[in-house]
Amino acid sequence: MQLAPRPIAALAVVGALSLLAAGCSAGGDDPTPSPTSTATASASPTPTAVETGGSSTPSTGGDDDGSDDVPTAFPGSGQTSQPDTDPSDFPATAVVTFAGWDAGSKTLQAGGLVSGTTDTSGTCTFAATKSGVTRTLTSAAQASASSVNCAQVSFPSSQVSTGTWSITLKYTVGSKSTTSEPMTAEVP
């Protein structure tokens, strides 16, 4: 089973939440939207009126207090307007989200994600280890709203013997990588 990427659904949710937040922040007790007009900047210091939510506020039309809204990254996007403090650190964390035996396909399956990055140029490598024996499989990195999903892998029964296997996920981008804590799974 391969997980489908969901960037369109994530963008739809973000858009809906943005519209909801914009509607909630309009102010006033009247639930019906009111038209909003803004004044254009002029070279003269003559005050102009800016109508917002039914009240008029004087404005000089200039940028005198520096409180204008500055676009920033959407929370949870993994992007920041601040520079990285140490570019040698890999700013991501790999996690095995599930690992278990599938009786129908007779495979040991695992999946995971990498939080803290949306860079899908890396490689997802799952390792299953038991008694000094290690099996590895790679999977595709798929983008999501705030992380990278590593597609599910399936170790066939011919490669994994009965017992407890330890599954880890390593995500590598160039010379940097992050490895998850192990998750155990039983093979009957």
mmCIF file of C-alpha atoms in Angstrom, residues 2-188:
data_model
loop_
_atom_site.group_PDB
_atom_site.id
_atom_site.type_symbol
_atom_site.label_atom_id
_atom_site.label_comp_id
_atom_site.label_asym_id
_atom_site.label_seq_id
_atom_site.Cartn_x
_atom_site.Cartn_y
_atom_site.Cartn_z
ATOM 1 C CA GLN A 2 1.500 3.351 -1.022
ATOM 2 C CA LEU A 3 0.452 6.533 0.710
ATOM 3 C CA ALA A 4 -0.746 9.283 -1.604
ATOM 4 C CA PRO A 5 0.761 12.757 -1.274
ATOM 5 C CA ARG A 6 -1.721 15.270 0.051
ATOM 6 C CA PRO A 7 -0.369 18.734 -0.733
ATOM 7 C CA ILE A 8 -3.656 19.876 -2.299
ATOM 8 C CA ALA A 9 -5.689 18.798 0.733
ATOM 9 C CA ALA A 10 -3.200 20.501 3.052
ATOM 10 C CA LEU A 11 -3.392 23.725 1.046
ATOM 11 C CA ALA A 12 -7.192 23.566 1.111
ATOM 12 C CA VAL A 13 -7.150 23.236 4.910
ATOM 13 C CA VAL A 14 -4.666 26.112 5.235
ATOM 14 C CA GLY A 15 -6.824 28.263 2.921
ATOM 15 C CA ALA A 16 -9.994 27.465 4.836
ATOM 16 C CA LEU A 17 -8.320 28.256 8.164
ATOM 17 C CA SER A 18 -6.966 31.528 6.746
ATOM 18 C CA LEU A 19 -10.439 32.545 5.609
ATOM 19 C CA LEU A 20 -11.897 31.580 8.977
ATOM 20 C CA ALA A 21 -9.221 33.541 10.842
ATOM 21 C CA ALA A 22 -9.747 36.564 8.588
ATOM 22 C CA GLY A 23 -13.489 36.449 9.231
ATOM 23 C CA CYS A 24 -12.974 36.129 12.983
ATOM 24 C CA SER A 25 -10.563 39.039 13.184
ATOM 25 C CA ALA A 26 -12.819 41.571 11.434
ATOM 26 C CA GLY A 27 -13.936 42.902 14.830
ATOM 27 C CA GLY A 28 -17.235 44.391 15.896
ATOM 28 C CA ASP A 29 -20.408 42.664 17.054
ATOM 29 C CA ASP A 30 -22.088 42.578 13.653
ATOM 30 C CA PRO A 31 -21.621 39.103 12.051
ATOM 31 C CA THR A 32 -22.177 40.460 8.531
ATOM 32 C CA PRO A 33 -19.067 41.504 6.635
ATOM 33 C CA SER A 34 -18.599 45.203 6.081
ATOM 34 C CA PRO A 35 -16.687 46.740 3.199
ATOM 35 C CA THR A 36 -13.173 47.866 3.994
ATOM 36 C CA SER A 37 -11.323 50.556 2.145
ATOM 37 C CA THR A 38 -7.754 51.654 2.648
ATOM 38 C CA ALA A 39 -6.193 54.981 1.886
ATOM 39 C CA THR A 40 -3.376 55.200 -0.595
ATOM 40 C CA ALA A 41 -0.066 56.660 0.467
ATOM 41 C CA SER A 42 0.425 60.289 -0.471
ATOM 42 C CA ALA A 43 3.357 62.645 -0.264
ATOM 43 C CA SER A 44 1.428 65.183 1.836
ATOM 44 C CA PRO A 45 1.159 64.785 5.603
ATOM 45 C CA THR A 46 -2.557 65.568 5.454
ATOM 46 C CA PRO A 47 -4.492 63.034 7.527
ATOM 47 C CA THR A 48 -6.842 60.725 5.643
ATOM 48 C CA ALA A 49 -9.461 58.382 7.022
ATOM 49 C CA VAL A 50 -9.113 54.625 6.885
ATOM 50 C CA GLU A 51 -12.346 52.718 7.371
ATOM 51 C CA THR A 52 -11.989 49.382 9.116
ATOM 52 C CA GLY A 53 -14.929 47.456 10.438
ATOM 53 C CA GLY A 54 -17.168 50.525 10.635
ATOM 54 C CA SER A 55 -14.840 52.878 12.545
ATOM 55 C CA SER A 56 -12.682 55.661 11.122
ATOM 56 C CA THR A 57 -9.114 56.098 12.242
ATOM 57 C CA PRO A 58 -6.892 59.008 11.185
ATOM 58 C CA SER A 59 -3.823 58.081 9.213
ATOM 59 C CA THR A 60 -1.032 60.110 7.697
ATOM 60 C CA GLY A 61 -0.761 57.677 4.817
ATOM 61 C CA GLY A 62 2.927 57.163 5.578
ATOM 62 C CA ASP A 63 4.943 54.568 7.436
ATOM 63 C CA ASP A 64 5.726 56.537 10.576
ATOM 64 C CA ASP A 65 5.443 53.933 13.333
ATOM 65 C CA GLY A 66 6.785 50.843 11.519
ATOM 66 C CA SER A 67 3.859 48.670 12.656
ATOM 67 C CA ASP A 68 2.807 47.575 9.171
ATOM 68 C CA ASP A 69 2.211 43.870 8.773
ATOM 69 C CA VAL A 70 5.281 42.094 7.528
ATOM 70 C CA PRO A 71 4.676 38.757 5.760
ATOM 71 C CA THR A 72 6.175 35.827 7.626
ATOM 72 C CA ALA A 73 6.213 32.068 7.153
ATOM 73 C CA PHE A 74 3.013 30.210 8.019
ATOM 74 C CA PRO A 75 3.318 28.550 11.450
ATOM 75 C CA GLY A 76 4.262 24.892 11.120
ATOM 76 C CA SER A 77 5.647 25.322 7.586
ATOM 77 C CA GLY A 78 9.196 24.601 8.706
ATOM 78 C CA GLN A 79 10.263 27.943 7.234
ATOM 79 C CA THR A 80 11.539 30.809 9.305
ATOM 80 C CA SER A 81 12.582 34.357 8.615
ATOM 81 C CA GLN A 82 15.479 33.927 11.078
ATOM 82 C CA PRO A 83 18.837 32.672 9.766
ATOM 83 C CA ASP A 84 20.017 29.251 10.892
ATOM 84 C CA THR A 85 22.206 29.575 13.958
ATOM 85 C CA ASP A 86 24.406 26.640 12.997
ATOM 86 C CA PRO A 87 24.177 25.559 9.349
ATOM 87 C CA SER A 88 26.044 22.297 10.110
ATOM 88 C CA ASP A 89 23.139 20.965 12.203
ATOM 89 C CA PHE A 90 20.505 18.962 10.330
ATOM 90 C CA PRO A 91 17.245 20.634 11.433
ATOM 91 C CA ALA A 92 15.054 17.557 11.191
ATOM 92 C CA THR A 93 13.971 14.568 13.231
ATOM 93 C CA ALA A 94 13.166 11.156 11.750
ATOM 94 C CA VAL A 95 10.421 9.043 13.361
ATOM 95 C CA VAL A 96 9.197 5.515 12.568
ATOM 96 C CA THR A 97 5.428 6.021 12.756
ATOM 97 C CA PHE A 98 4.472 2.354 12.404
ATOM 98 C CA ALA A 99 6.108 -1.045 12.103
ATOM 99 C CA GLY A 100 4.353 -4.383 12.108
ATOM 100 C CA TRP A 101 3.648 -7.694 10.472
ATOM 101 C CA ASP A 102 1.020 -7.828 7.732
ATOM 102 C CA ALA A 103 -0.466 -11.349 7.704
ATOM 103 C CA GLY A 104 -2.191 -10.866 4.342
ATOM 104 C CA SER A 105 0.963 -10.031 2.391
ATOM 105 C CA LYS A 106 3.317 -11.874 4.786
ATOM 106 C CA THR A 107 5.590 -8.823 5.031
ATOM 107 C CA LEU A 108 7.119 -6.730 7.786
ATOM 108 C CA GLN A 109 5.911 -3.217 6.995
ATOM 109 C CA ALA A 110 7.182 0.142 8.213
ATOM 110 C CA GLY A 111 6.558 3.796 7.521
ATOM 111 C CA GLY A 112 7.750 7.087 8.935
ATOM 112 C CA LEU A 113 8.144 10.807 8.643
ATOM 113 C CA VAL A 114 10.759 13.487 9.050
ATOM 114 C CA SER A 115 9.640 16.574 10.961
ATOM 115 C CA GLY A 116 11.431 19.907 10.786
ATOM 116 C CA THR A 117 11.925 19.908 7.030
ATOM 117 C CA THR A 118 9.896 19.906 3.825
ATOM 118 C CA ASP A 119 12.916 19.121 1.612
ATOM 119 C CA THR A 120 11.989 16.002 -0.386
ATOM 120 C CA SER A 121 15.347 15.724 -2.154
ATOM 121 C CA GLY A 122 16.587 13.276 0.498
ATOM 122 C CA THR A 123 16.480 9.494 0.757
ATOM 123 C CA CYS A 124 14.401 7.514 3.255
ATOM 124 C CA THR A 125 16.183 4.323 4.331
ATOM 125 C CA PHE A 126 14.465 1.857 6.652
ATOM 126 C CA ALA A 127 16.641 -0.703 8.436
ATOM 127 C CA ALA A 128 15.304 -3.846 10.128
ATOM 128 C CA THR A 129 17.810 -5.417 12.551
ATOM 129 C CA LYS A 130 17.697 -8.662 14.550
ATOM 130 C CA SER A 131 20.587 -10.581 16.128
ATOM 131 C CA GLY A 132 23.244 -8.776 14.082
ATOM 132 C CA VAL A 133 21.351 -9.219 10.775
ATOM 133 C CA THR A 134 20.268 -5.987 9.066
ATOM 134 C CA ARG A 135 17.952 -5.625 6.085
ATOM 135 C CA THR A 136 17.484 -2.216 4.407
ATOM 136 C CA LEU A 137 14.928 -0.774 2.019
ATOM 137 C CA THR A 138 14.612 2.756 0.641
ATOM 138 C CA SER A 139 11.418 4.626 -0.107
ATOM 139 C CA ALA A 140 10.302 7.861 -1.701
ATOM 140 C CA ALA A 141 10.233 11.122 0.230
ATOM 141 C CA GLN A 142 6.864 12.821 -0.195
ATOM 142 C CA ALA A 143 6.078 16.414 0.799
ATOM 143 C CA SER A 144 3.407 17.330 3.291
ATOM 144 C CA ALA A 145 2.502 20.679 4.831
ATOM 145 C CA SER A 146 5.159 20.671 7.554
ATOM 146 C CA SER A 147 7.189 17.478 7.193
ATOM 147 C CA VAL A 148 8.415 14.805 4.803
ATOM 148 C CA ASN A 149 6.519 11.523 4.642
ATOM 149 C CA CYS A 150 8.608 8.442 3.933
ATOM 150 C CA ALA A 151 6.568 5.968 1.887
ATOM 151 C CA GLN A 152 5.824 2.567 3.398
ATOM 152 C CA VAL A 153 8.274 -0.283 2.860
ATOM 153 C CA SER A 154 7.623 -4.033 3.018
ATOM 154 C CA PHE A 155 10.290 -6.571 3.966
ATOM 155 C CA PRO A 156 9.220 -9.963 2.521
ATOM 156 C CA SER A 157 9.030 -12.984 4.831
ATOM 157 C CA SER A 158 12.001 -14.530 2.972
ATOM 158 C CA GLN A 159 14.211 -11.700 4.359
ATOM 159 C CA VAL A 160 12.926 -11.537 7.958
ATOM 160 C CA SER A 161 12.891 -14.543 10.285
ATOM 161 C CA THR A 162 10.563 -15.127 13.218
ATOM 162 C CA GLY A 163 11.239 -12.926 16.229
ATOM 163 C CA THR A 164 11.544 -9.308 17.314
ATOM 164 C CA TRP A 165 12.985 -6.878 14.770
ATOM 165 C CA SER A 166 14.158 -3.340 15.487
ATOM 166 C CA ILE A 167 13.171 -0.824 12.789
ATOM 167 C CA THR A 168 14.890 2.547 12.263
ATOM 168 C CA LEU A 169 14.486 5.302 9.669
ATOM 169 C CA LYS A 170 17.448 7.296 8.355
ATOM 170 C CA TYR A 171 16.781 10.393 6.241
ATOM 171 C CA THR A 172 19.761 11.644 4.237
ATOM 172 C CA VAL A 173 20.081 14.917 2.307
ATOM 173 C CA GLY A 174 23.533 15.343 0.782
ATOM 174 C CA SER A 175 26.119 14.767 3.510
ATOM 175 C CA LYS A 176 23.643 15.348 6.374
ATOM 176 C CA SER A 177 21.315 12.810 7.937
ATOM 177 C CA THR A 178 19.080 12.080 10.893
ATOM 178 C CA THR A 179 18.210 8.644 12.290
ATOM 179 C CA SER A 180 15.116 7.747 14.287
ATOM 180 C CA GLU A 181 14.872 5.945 17.577
ATOM 181 C CA PRO A 182 14.162 2.232 16.960
ATOM 182 C CA MET A 183 10.657 0.758 16.986
ATOM 183 C CA THR A 184 10.220 -2.983 17.506
ATOM 184 C CA ALA A 185 7.945 -5.303 15.554
ATOM 185 C CA GLU A 186 7.192 -9.007 15.956
ATOM 186 C CA VAL A 187 7.423 -11.422 13.037
ATOM 187 C CA PRO A 188 5.379 -14.579 13.774
#
